[in-house]
Amino acid sequence: MNREKNWERLRKETFDVCIIGAGASGAGAALDAALRGYRVALIDQGDFAGETSSRSTKLIHGGVRYLEQAIKKLDLAQLKQVRHGLAERRTVIRNAPHLAHPLAILTPVFSWVEGMYMTIGLTLYDFISGHDSFPKGRWLNKTQALDKSPRLTRQMHSAVLYYDGQFNDARYALALTHSADEAGAAVLNYVALTNFGHEGKRIKTATVQDQITGETIDVKAKVFLNCTGPYSDAVRLLANPTLDQRIRPSKGVHIVLPRETLDSEYAILIPKTEDGRVVFAIPFGDKVFVGTTDNDYADLKHEPVLEPSEVDYLLETLQPYLDKTPDRADVQAGFGGIRPLIVSSRADTKTLLRDHEVEHDDTSGLLSLLGGKWTTYRLMAQDAIDRVAELLKSSVRSTTETHYLVGGENYRFEDWQTLQKKYDLPADVCQHLMRTYGNRAEHVAELAQQNPTLAEKLTDSQPFIQAEVVYQVREEMAVTLRDVLARRWRLELSDWKLTAQLAPQVADLMATELGWNDAYRIEQIQGYQRLLASFTKQAGLTPERSVFA
């Protein structure tokens, strides 16, 4: 992905559709439209998946909570959502197998009755999923459950095992964006929409500013599609100030604990909490993510951060399910995201449907893709581009269901051994490269071969090598430290202290590639370290967890 070339395209071309917002739905829509042969522009005021789409629970699922509500309330809309989610679960994994895979999840229960209830529900969940490649769940006795997850509480009666999908959300969105670029779309990060140009009341252009250079241009397109998630109302009102607001933002946070917290490949589902939520404890890399919360959130100008009360809530929720409960000193990081829930008459955000809607404003002509969730991003994108096709008076069908994303085609994890033999890199590095870049892993290894210094790890505790930073700048449009450390790698999510320690090394590599002067390089390092320190302080974590300790 070449940022300068794509900026020139924005300046000169007239597009069939300009998509605003490069999270899951926007990147998915860009790929769908490009594969249909449309001329596509995709812009985001920050990095690709820089907001909500990189801060999920990392699950691809139909939603066991939605299934329970559908049965209890005879709610066909909830049941339809579960069915769509389970169908798309297969597609998400098939199209990027290096970034997504099945995940075993245990639900500890404390009585025979509770075990039977969960078994019936999860058997129905498996039935709705149809004949896919996921293993089927079953009811385990206490000994079997402890064998699979030895840190579970000895107070449990038994546990129910089922399977859903797990994925690397930020890199999945990046793969969508990269695939759209290779299909012909002009994709750019750090390009902010500042205004619309109207002819009468109809939108004809979008005024955008490059957040790196400050340059402003007008982008010309036949259709404009708003995919900005929780920020959708701001774009809608910019296009037509008379519209009503449609989004009710909800904040969800996760805490990050050491892998030893579970000491298992199996995740845990906590099916009921004091306030009716569902909480997961999920192994991810060398950590465990615990979340999520669900509360109204109105301060969209500020990034959602982990707060002390949220840390306490998640630790207290986890406590009955583990033999040894972690405490605040064990929390190594955390992250928050904002769900774009559609306004309805439902009383609170926990009961709002995560379904989507494609809205067409007849006055301005703006299309907005509202609501939704990660698992059904492809269906959301397909529905949105179907509406684009109607406006363009075109009838090209979507082909995204069977389109491999960048890195996914002919992927075999076992090929890490071939990579190791050919490039003489450590086994953990080769495995990491395969899981991160798929069939593009060799491109990173070739950089390390051309310059042996780039084959060096940044730290002994992680498999990251210097060549990755060079590749991410040249091929994945990384332009800030956070692009690398938070999204192309997921280190910021899992360890604030280590992220701060590695920032200077990453900055040195990026400075060489991007031509940063020394003052700008230092500004990048210190600004990022201050941000990480503020996360620690706002979460109320112990001084030992300070990024400067």
Coordinates of C-alpha atoms in Angstrom, one line a residue:
M1 CA 0.0 0.0 0.0
N2 CA 1.6 3.3 -1.2
R3 CA 0.3 6.3 0.7
E4 CA 1.7 9.0 -1.7
K5 CA 0.4 7.2 -4.8
N6 CA -3.1 6.8 -3.2
W7 CA -3.2 10.5 -2.1
E8 CA -2.5 11.5 -5.8
R9 CA -5.4 9.3 -6.8
L10 CA -7.7 11.0 -4.3
R11 CA -6.7 14.3 -5.8
K12 CA -7.2 13.5 -9.4
E13 CA -9.8 10.7 -9.8
T14 CA -13.6 10.7 -9.6
F15 CA -14.7 7.6 -7.7
D16 CA -17.9 5.6 -7.8
V17 CA -18.0 5.4 -4.1
C18 CA -16.0 7.1 -1.3
I19 CA -16.1 5.2 1.9
I20 CA -15.5 7.2 5.2
G21 CA -14.1 5.0 8.0
A22 CA -11.7 2.1 7.6
G23 CA -12.8 -0.2 10.5
A24 CA -14.3 -3.6 9.9
S25 CA -17.3 -2.5 8.0
G26 CA -15.6 0.3 6.0
A27 CA -12.7 -1.9 5.0
G28 CA -15.1 -4.8 4.2
A29 CA -17.2 -2.5 2.0
A30 CA -14.1 -1.2 0.2
L31 CA -13.1 -4.7 -0.7
D32 CA -16.6 -5.7 -1.7
A33 CA -16.9 -2.6 -4.0
A34 CA -13.5 -3.0 -5.5
L35 CA -14.1 -6.7 -6.4
R36 CA -17.3 -5.6 -8.1
G37 CA -15.2 -3.4 -10.4
Y38 CA -16.2 0.0 -8.9
R39 CA -13.7 2.8 -8.5
V40 CA -13.3 3.0 -4.7
A41 CA -11.7 5.4 -2.2
L42 CA -11.4 4.4 1.5
I43 CA -10.3 7.0 4.0
D44 CA -10.0 7.2 7.8
Q45 CA -9.0 10.1 10.0
G46 CA -6.8 7.8 12.0
D47 CA -5.2 4.4 11.4
F48 CA -7.0 1.4 9.8
A49 CA -9.1 -0.1 12.6
G50 CA -7.7 2.5 14.9
E51 CA -10.8 2.7 17.1
T52 CA -13.6 0.1 17.8
S53 CA -12.5 -2.5 15.3
S54 CA -9.2 -3.1 17.0
R55 CA -10.6 -3.3 20.6
S56 CA -13.0 -6.2 20.5
T57 CA -13.0 -9.4 22.6
K58 CA -11.3 -11.1 19.6
L59 CA -14.2 -13.5 19.2
I60 CA -16.1 -14.5 16.0
H61 CA -19.4 -15.8 17.2
G62 CA -23.1 -16.1 16.8
G63 CA -23.7 -14.9 20.4
V64 CA -24.7 -17.3 23.1
R65 CA -26.3 -14.4 25.0
Y66 CA -28.5 -13.5 22.0
L67 CA -29.6 -17.2 21.7
E68 CA -30.7 -17.3 25.3
Q69 CA -32.6 -14.0 24.9
A70 CA -34.2 -15.3 21.7
I71 CA -35.5 -18.4 23.4
K72 CA -36.7 -16.8 26.6
K73 CA -38.4 -13.9 24.8
L74 CA -39.4 -15.8 21.6
D75 CA -37.5 -13.0 19.8
L76 CA -37.0 -14.0 16.1
A77 CA -34.8 -11.0 15.4
Q78 CA -32.3 -12.3 18.0
L79 CA -32.4 -15.8 16.6
K80 CA -31.8 -14.5 13.1
Q81 CA -28.8 -12.6 14.3
V82 CA -27.4 -15.8 15.9
R83 CA -27.9 -17.7 12.7
H84 CA -26.2 -15.1 10.6
G85 CA -23.3 -14.8 13.0
L86 CA -22.7 -18.6 13.0
A87 CA -22.9 -18.7 9.2
E88 CA -20.4 -15.9 8.9
R89 CA -18.1 -17.5 11.5
R90 CA -17.1 -20.1 8.9
T91 CA -16.4 -17.4 6.2
V92 CA -14.3 -15.2 8.5
I93 CA -12.0 -18.1 9.3
R94 CA -11.9 -19.5 5.7
N95 CA -10.8 -16.2 4.2
A96 CA -7.9 -15.5 6.5
P97 CA -6.9 -18.7 8.3
H98 CA -3.7 -17.2 9.5
L99 CA -5.6 -14.6 11.5
A100 CA -8.6 -16.7 12.7
H101 CA -9.2 -20.1 14.2
P102 CA -11.6 -22.1 16.3
L103 CA -11.4 -21.6 20.1
A104 CA -12.5 -24.0 22.8
I105 CA -14.5 -22.3 25.6
L106 CA -15.4 -23.8 29.0
T107 CA -18.4 -22.7 31.0
P108 CA -18.0 -23.8 34.7
V109 CA -21.4 -24.7 36.3
F110 CA -22.2 -25.2 40.0
S111 CA -25.1 -27.7 39.9
W112 CA -26.5 -30.5 37.8
V113 CA -29.5 -28.3 36.8
E114 CA -27.2 -25.5 35.7
G115 CA -25.1 -27.9 33.7
M116 CA -28.2 -29.4 31.9
Y117 CA -29.5 -25.9 31.1
M118 CA -26.2 -24.8 29.6
T119 CA -25.8 -28.1 27.7
I120 CA -29.2 -27.8 26.1
G121 CA -28.5 -24.2 25.1
L122 CA -25.1 -24.9 23.6
T123 CA -26.3 -28.0 21.8
L124 CA -28.9 -25.8 20.1
Y125 CA -26.1 -23.4 19.3
D126 CA -24.2 -26.2 17.6
F127 CA -27.3 -27.3 15.8
I128 CA -27.9 -23.8 14.3
S129 CA -24.3 -23.6 13.2
G130 CA -24.9 -26.6 10.8
H131 CA -22.3 -28.8 9.4
D132 CA -19.2 -26.7 9.7
S133 CA -15.6 -27.7 10.7
F134 CA -16.0 -26.6 14.3
P135 CA -15.8 -29.4 16.9
K136 CA -19.1 -30.0 18.7
G137 CA -19.5 -29.2 22.4
R138 CA -20.1 -31.5 25.3
W139 CA -20.7 -31.7 29.0
L140 CA -17.6 -32.5 31.0
N141 CA -17.3 -33.8 34.5
K142 CA -15.2 -31.9 37.1
T143 CA -12.1 -34.1 36.5
Q144 CA -12.3 -33.7 32.7
A145 CA -12.7 -29.9 33.1
L146 CA -9.8 -29.5 35.4
D147 CA -7.6 -31.6 33.1
K148 CA -8.3 -29.1 30.3
S149 CA -8.1 -25.9 32.5
P150 CA -6.3 -26.6 35.8
R151 CA -6.9 -23.2 37.3
L152 CA -10.6 -23.5 37.4
T153 CA -12.3 -23.4 40.9
R154 CA -12.6 -26.7 42.7
Q155 CA -16.1 -25.5 43.8
M156 CA -17.6 -26.2 40.4
H157 CA -19.9 -29.1 39.8
S158 CA -18.8 -29.6 36.1
A159 CA -18.3 -27.6 32.9
V160 CA -19.8 -27.3 29.5
L161 CA -17.4 -27.2 26.5
Y162 CA -18.3 -25.5 23.2
Y163 CA -16.4 -23.8 20.4
D164 CA -16.5 -20.4 18.8
G165 CA -13.9 -18.5 16.7
Q166 CA -11.0 -16.3 17.7
F167 CA -9.2 -13.8 15.6
N168 CA -6.7 -10.9 15.5
D169 CA -9.1 -8.1 14.9
A170 CA -6.8 -5.2 14.0
R171 CA -4.7 -7.3 11.6
Y172 CA -7.9 -8.8 10.1
A173 CA -9.2 -5.2 9.3
L174 CA -5.7 -4.4 7.9
A175 CA -5.9 -7.5 5.7
L176 CA -9.3 -6.3 4.4
T177 CA -7.8 -2.9 3.6
H178 CA -4.7 -4.3 2.0
S179 CA -6.9 -6.7 -0.1
A180 CA -9.0 -3.7 -1.2
D181 CA -5.9 -1.8 -2.2
E182 CA -4.7 -4.8 -4.3
A183 CA -8.2 -5.0 -5.9
G184 CA -7.8 -1.4 -7.0
A185 CA -9.2 0.8 -4.2
A186 CA -7.3 3.9 -3.1
V187 CA -7.0 3.4 0.6
L188 CA -5.5 6.0 3.0
N189 CA -5.1 6.3 6.8
Y190 CA -4.8 9.7 8.6
V191 CA -7.1 11.5 6.1
A192 CA -9.8 13.4 8.0
L193 CA -13.2 14.4 6.6
T194 CA -13.6 18.1 7.4
N195 CA -16.7 19.0 5.3
F196 CA -18.9 18.0 2.4
G197 CA -19.4 20.1 -0.8
H198 CA -23.0 20.3 -1.7
E199 CA -24.8 21.1 -5.0
G200 CA -28.1 22.3 -3.7
K201 CA -28.6 19.9 -0.8
R202 CA -26.9 16.9 -2.5
I203 CA -23.3 15.9 -1.6
K204 CA -20.9 16.1 -4.5
T205 CA -17.5 16.3 -2.9
A206 CA -15.8 15.6 0.4
T207 CA -13.2 18.0 1.7
V208 CA -10.4 16.0 3.4
Q209 CA -7.2 16.9 5.1
D210 CA -4.0 14.8 5.3
Q211 CA -3.2 14.6 9.0
I212 CA 0.5 14.0 8.3
T213 CA 1.2 16.8 5.8
G214 CA -1.8 19.2 6.5
E215 CA -2.7 19.3 2.8
T216 CA -6.4 19.7 2.0
I217 CA -8.2 18.5 -1.2
D218 CA -11.7 17.8 -2.4
V219 CA -12.6 14.2 -3.2
K220 CA -15.1 13.6 -6.0
A221 CA -17.4 10.6 -5.9
K222 CA -20.9 9.6 -7.1
V223 CA -21.8 8.0 -3.8
F224 CA -20.5 8.6 -0.2
L225 CA -20.8 5.8 2.3
N226 CA -20.5 6.6 6.0
C227 CA -18.9 3.6 7.9
T228 CA -17.6 5.4 11.0
G229 CA -19.3 3.2 13.6
P230 CA -19.9 5.1 16.9
Y231 CA -19.0 8.4 15.2
S232 CA -21.6 7.9 12.4
D233 CA -23.9 10.7 13.7
A234 CA -21.2 13.3 13.3
V235 CA -20.8 12.5 9.6
R236 CA -24.6 12.2 9.1
L237 CA -25.2 15.7 10.6
L238 CA -22.3 17.1 8.6
A239 CA -24.1 15.9 5.5
N240 CA -27.6 17.0 6.7
P241 CA -27.9 18.9 10.0
T242 CA -31.7 18.2 10.2
L243 CA -31.2 14.5 10.8
D244 CA -32.0 12.8 14.1
Q245 CA -29.2 11.0 15.9
R246 CA -29.3 7.2 15.5
I247 CA -26.3 5.9 17.5
R248 CA -26.2 5.1 21.2
P249 CA -22.5 4.5 22.1
S250 CA -21.7 1.8 24.6
K251 CA -18.3 1.4 26.3
G252 CA -16.7 -2.0 26.8
V253 CA -13.3 -2.6 28.5
H254 CA -11.0 -5.5 29.0
I255 CA -8.2 -6.1 31.5
V256 CA -5.1 -8.1 30.6
L257 CA -3.6 -10.7 32.9
P258 CA -0.6 -13.1 32.6
R259 CA -1.1 -16.4 30.7
E260 CA -0.7 -18.3 34.0
T261 CA -4.0 -16.9 35.1
L262 CA -5.6 -19.7 33.1
D263 CA -2.6 -21.9 32.3
S264 CA -4.7 -23.3 29.4
E265 CA -5.5 -23.0 25.7
Y266 CA -9.2 -23.1 26.8
A267 CA -11.2 -19.8 27.3
I268 CA -13.8 -19.4 30.0
L269 CA -17.3 -18.0 29.5
I270 CA -18.9 -16.5 32.6
P271 CA -22.6 -16.8 31.6
K272 CA -24.2 -14.6 34.3
T273 CA -23.0 -11.6 36.3
E274 CA -24.7 -9.3 38.8
D275 CA -25.9 -7.0 36.1
G276 CA -26.8 -9.5 33.4
R277 CA -23.7 -9.4 31.3
V278 CA -21.6 -12.1 29.8
V279 CA -17.8 -12.0 30.5
F280 CA -15.0 -14.0 28.8
A281 CA -11.5 -14.8 30.0
I282 CA -9.6 -15.6 26.8
P283 CA -6.0 -16.7 26.1
F284 CA -4.5 -14.4 23.5
G285 CA -0.8 -14.8 22.8
D286 CA 1.1 -14.9 26.1
K287 CA -1.7 -13.1 28.0
V288 CA -5.4 -13.5 29.1
F289 CA -8.0 -10.9 28.1
V290 CA -10.9 -10.6 30.5
G291 CA -14.0 -8.6 29.4
T292 CA -16.2 -7.0 28.6
T293 CA -18.2 -4.3 30.3
D294 CA -21.2 -2.6 28.8
N295 CA -22.1 1.0 29.8
D296 CA -23.4 4.1 28.1
Y297 CA -20.6 6.4 26.8
A298 CA -21.2 10.0 25.6
D299 CA -17.6 11.4 25.5
L300 CA -16.8 10.5 21.9
K301 CA -14.0 13.2 21.7
H302 CA -11.9 11.2 24.1
E303 CA -10.5 7.6 23.8
P304 CA -12.3 5.2 26.2
V305 CA -9.8 4.1 28.9
L306 CA -9.7 1.5 31.6
E307 CA -11.0 2.9 35.0
P308 CA -10.4 1.6 38.5
S309 CA -14.0 0.6 39.0
E310 CA -13.9 -1.5 35.8
V311 CA -10.8 -3.2 36.9
D312 CA -12.4 -4.2 40.2
Y313 CA -15.6 -5.3 38.5
L314 CA -13.8 -7.7 36.1
L315 CA -11.6 -9.1 38.8
E316 CA -14.6 -9.7 41.1
T317 CA -16.5 -11.3 38.3
L318 CA -13.7 -13.7 37.6
Q319 CA -13.1 -14.6 41.2
P320 CA -15.8 -17.4 41.7
Y321 CA -14.5 -19.2 38.6
L322 CA -10.8 -19.6 39.4
D323 CA -9.0 -21.5 42.2
K324 CA -6.7 -18.6 42.7
T325 CA -7.9 -15.1 42.0
P326 CA -5.6 -12.5 40.4
D327 CA -5.4 -9.1 41.9
R328 CA -4.7 -5.6 40.7
A329 CA -1.0 -6.1 40.8
D330 CA -1.4 -8.8 38.1
V331 CA -3.1 -6.4 35.6
Q332 CA -0.6 -5.6 32.9
A333 CA -2.7 -3.6 30.5
G334 CA -6.2 -2.9 29.4
F335 CA -8.2 -1.5 26.5
G336 CA -11.6 0.1 25.9
G337 CA -13.8 0.3 22.8
I338 CA -17.1 1.9 21.8
R339 CA -20.0 -0.2 20.4
P340 CA -22.1 1.6 17.8
L341 CA -25.5 0.5 19.0
I342 CA -28.6 1.7 17.1
V343 CA -31.0 3.8 19.0
S344 CA -34.2 2.0 20.0
S345 CA -36.8 1.8 22.7
R346 CA -34.9 -0.8 24.6
A347 CA -34.1 0.3 28.1
D348 CA -30.3 -0.2 28.3
T349 CA -27.3 -1.0 26.1
K350 CA -27.1 -4.6 27.3
T351 CA -30.4 -5.4 25.7
L352 CA -29.8 -3.5 22.4
L353 CA -29.5 -5.7 19.3
R354 CA -26.1 -5.6 17.6
D355 CA -27.8 -5.8 14.2
H356 CA -27.1 -3.3 11.4
E357 CA -29.0 -1.0 9.0
V358 CA -28.1 0.8 5.8
E359 CA -29.6 4.2 5.9
H360 CA -30.1 6.4 2.8
D361 CA -30.7 10.1 3.4
D362 CA -32.8 11.2 0.4
T363 CA -31.9 14.9 1.0
S364 CA -28.1 14.7 1.0
G365 CA -27.7 11.4 -0.8
L366 CA -25.5 10.0 2.0
L367 CA -25.5 6.3 2.8
S368 CA -24.7 5.3 6.3
L369 CA -23.9 1.7 7.5
L370 CA -25.1 1.7 11.2
G371 CA -24.7 -0.8 14.0
G372 CA -23.5 -4.3 13.6
K373 CA -20.7 -6.4 15.0
W374 CA -17.3 -7.8 13.8
T375 CA -18.6 -11.3 13.1
T376 CA -21.1 -10.1 10.5
Y377 CA -18.9 -7.4 8.9
R378 CA -19.0 -9.1 5.5
L379 CA -22.8 -9.2 5.4
M380 CA -23.0 -5.6 6.5
A381 CA -20.5 -4.6 3.8
Q382 CA -22.4 -6.6 1.2
D383 CA -25.7 -5.0 2.2
A384 CA -24.1 -1.5 2.0
I385 CA -22.5 -2.0 -1.4
D386 CA -25.8 -3.5 -2.7
R387 CA -27.4 -0.1 -1.9
V388 CA -24.4 1.6 -3.6
A389 CA -25.1 -0.6 -6.7
E390 CA -28.7 0.5 -6.7
L391 CA -27.7 4.2 -6.7
L392 CA -25.2 3.6 -9.4
K393 CA -27.8 1.6 -11.4
S394 CA -25.4 -1.4 -11.5
S395 CA -26.2 -5.0 -10.8
V396 CA -22.8 -6.6 -10.1
R397 CA -23.0 -9.2 -7.3
S398 CA -20.8 -9.6 -4.3
T399 CA -17.9 -12.1 -4.4
T400 CA -16.4 -11.6 -0.9
E401 CA -17.8 -14.9 0.6
T402 CA -15.0 -16.9 -1.2
H403 CA -12.3 -14.2 -1.6
Y404 CA -9.1 -14.9 0.4
L405 CA -7.6 -11.9 2.1
V406 CA -4.0 -10.9 1.8
G407 CA -1.9 -13.7 3.4
G408 CA -4.7 -16.3 3.5
E409 CA -4.6 -18.2 0.2
N410 CA -2.8 -21.6 0.4
Y411 CA -1.9 -20.9 4.0
R412 CA -0.4 -23.7 6.1
F413 CA 0.9 -23.0 9.5
E414 CA 3.3 -25.9 9.2
D415 CA 5.2 -23.9 6.5
W416 CA 7.0 -22.1 9.4
Q417 CA 9.4 -25.0 9.3
T418 CA 10.2 -24.4 5.6
L419 CA 10.7 -20.7 6.5
Q420 CA 13.1 -21.6 9.3
K421 CA 15.2 -23.9 7.1
K422 CA 15.4 -21.3 4.2
Y423 CA 16.1 -18.2 6.3
D424 CA 17.7 -19.6 9.5
L425 CA 15.4 -17.7 11.8
P426 CA 14.4 -18.9 15.3
A427 CA 11.4 -21.2 15.5
D428 CA 9.3 -18.8 17.6
V429 CA 10.0 -16.0 15.1
C430 CA 9.0 -18.2 12.1
Q431 CA 5.8 -19.3 13.9
H432 CA 4.9 -15.6 14.7
L433 CA 5.6 -14.5 11.1
M434 CA 3.2 -17.2 9.8
R435 CA 0.4 -16.3 12.2
T436 CA 0.9 -12.6 11.5
Y437 CA 1.5 -12.3 7.8
G438 CA 0.3 -15.7 6.4
N439 CA 1.7 -16.4 3.0
R440 CA 3.4 -13.0 3.0
A441 CA 5.7 -14.1 5.9
E442 CA 8.5 -14.8 3.4
H443 CA 8.5 -11.2 2.4
V444 CA 9.5 -10.2 5.9
A445 CA 12.1 -13.0 6.1
E446 CA 13.6 -11.8 2.8
L447 CA 14.2 -8.3 4.3
A448 CA 16.0 -9.9 7.2
Q449 CA 18.1 -11.9 4.8
Q450 CA 19.1 -8.8 2.8
N451 CA 20.1 -7.0 6.0
P452 CA 21.1 -9.4 8.8
T453 CA 20.6 -6.6 11.4
L454 CA 16.9 -6.7 10.7
A455 CA 16.8 -10.4 11.7
E456 CA 17.4 -9.3 15.3
K457 CA 14.7 -9.5 17.9
L458 CA 13.6 -6.3 19.6
T459 CA 13.4 -8.2 23.0
D460 CA 14.1 -11.7 24.1
S461 CA 10.6 -12.1 25.6
Q462 CA 8.8 -11.6 22.2
P463 CA 9.2 -13.0 18.7
F464 CA 9.2 -9.5 17.0
I465 CA 12.1 -8.8 14.7
Q466 CA 13.3 -5.5 13.2
A467 CA 12.4 -6.5 9.6
E468 CA 8.7 -6.4 10.5
V469 CA 8.8 -2.7 11.3
V470 CA 10.4 -2.0 7.9
Y471 CA 7.8 -4.2 6.2
Q472 CA 4.9 -2.6 8.1
V473 CA 6.1 0.9 6.9
R474 CA 6.7 -0.1 3.3
E475 CA 3.8 -2.5 2.7
E476 CA 1.2 -1.8 5.5
M477 CA 1.1 2.0 5.6
A478 CA 2.3 2.2 9.3
V479 CA 3.2 5.9 9.9
T480 CA 3.2 6.2 13.8
L481 CA 4.6 4.2 16.7
R482 CA 1.1 3.3 17.8
D483 CA 0.3 1.9 14.3
V484 CA 3.1 -0.7 14.8
L485 CA 2.9 -1.4 18.5
A486 CA -0.8 -1.3 19.1
R487 CA -2.3 -2.6 15.8
R488 CA 0.2 -4.3 13.5
W489 CA 1.6 -5.9 16.6
R490 CA -0.8 -6.1 19.5
L491 CA 1.7 -5.3 22.2
E492 CA 0.0 -2.2 23.5
L493 CA -3.1 -4.2 24.3
S494 CA -1.1 -6.8 26.3
D495 CA 1.7 -5.0 28.1
W496 CA 2.0 -1.2 28.6
K497 CA 5.4 -1.3 30.3
L498 CA 7.1 -3.4 27.6
T499 CA 5.5 -1.3 24.9
A500 CA 7.0 1.9 26.4
Q501 CA 10.4 0.1 26.6
L502 CA 10.4 -0.9 22.9
A503 CA 9.1 2.4 21.6
P504 CA 12.6 3.9 21.1
Q505 CA 13.8 0.9 19.0
V506 CA 10.7 1.0 16.8
A507 CA 11.1 4.8 16.4
D508 CA 14.7 4.4 15.2
L509 CA 13.6 2.0 12.5
M510 CA 10.6 4.1 11.4
A511 CA 12.7 7.3 11.4
T512 CA 15.1 5.7 8.8
E513 CA 12.2 4.5 6.6
L514 CA 10.1 7.7 6.9
G515 CA 12.8 10.3 7.1
W516 CA 12.0 11.6 10.5
N517 CA 14.4 14.2 11.9
D518 CA 15.7 13.6 15.4
A519 CA 13.3 16.1 17.0
Y520 CA 10.3 14.4 15.5
R521 CA 11.6 11.0 16.5
I522 CA 12.0 12.1 20.1
E523 CA 8.6 13.7 20.1
Q524 CA 7.0 10.5 18.9
I525 CA 8.7 8.4 21.6
Q526 CA 7.9 10.8 24.5
G527 CA 4.4 11.4 23.4
Y528 CA 3.6 7.7 23.2
Q529 CA 5.2 6.9 26.5
R530 CA 3.2 9.7 28.2
L531 CA 0.1 8.2 26.7
L532 CA 0.9 4.8 28.1
A533 CA 1.7 6.3 31.5
S534 CA -1.7 8.1 31.5
F535 CA -3.4 4.7 30.8
T536 CA -1.7 3.2 33.9
K537 CA -2.6 6.2 36.1
Q538 CA -6.2 6.4 34.9
A539 CA -6.7 2.6 35.6
G540 CA -5.4 3.1 39.1
L541 CA -2.8 0.4 38.8
T542 CA 0.1 -0.2 41.1
P543 CA 3.3 1.9 40.8
E544 CA 5.2 -1.3 39.8
R545 CA 3.2 -1.3 36.6
S546 CA 4.3 2.2 35.6
V547 CA 5.8 2.3 32.2
F548 CA 8.7 4.3 33.6
A549 CA 9.4 1.9 36.5

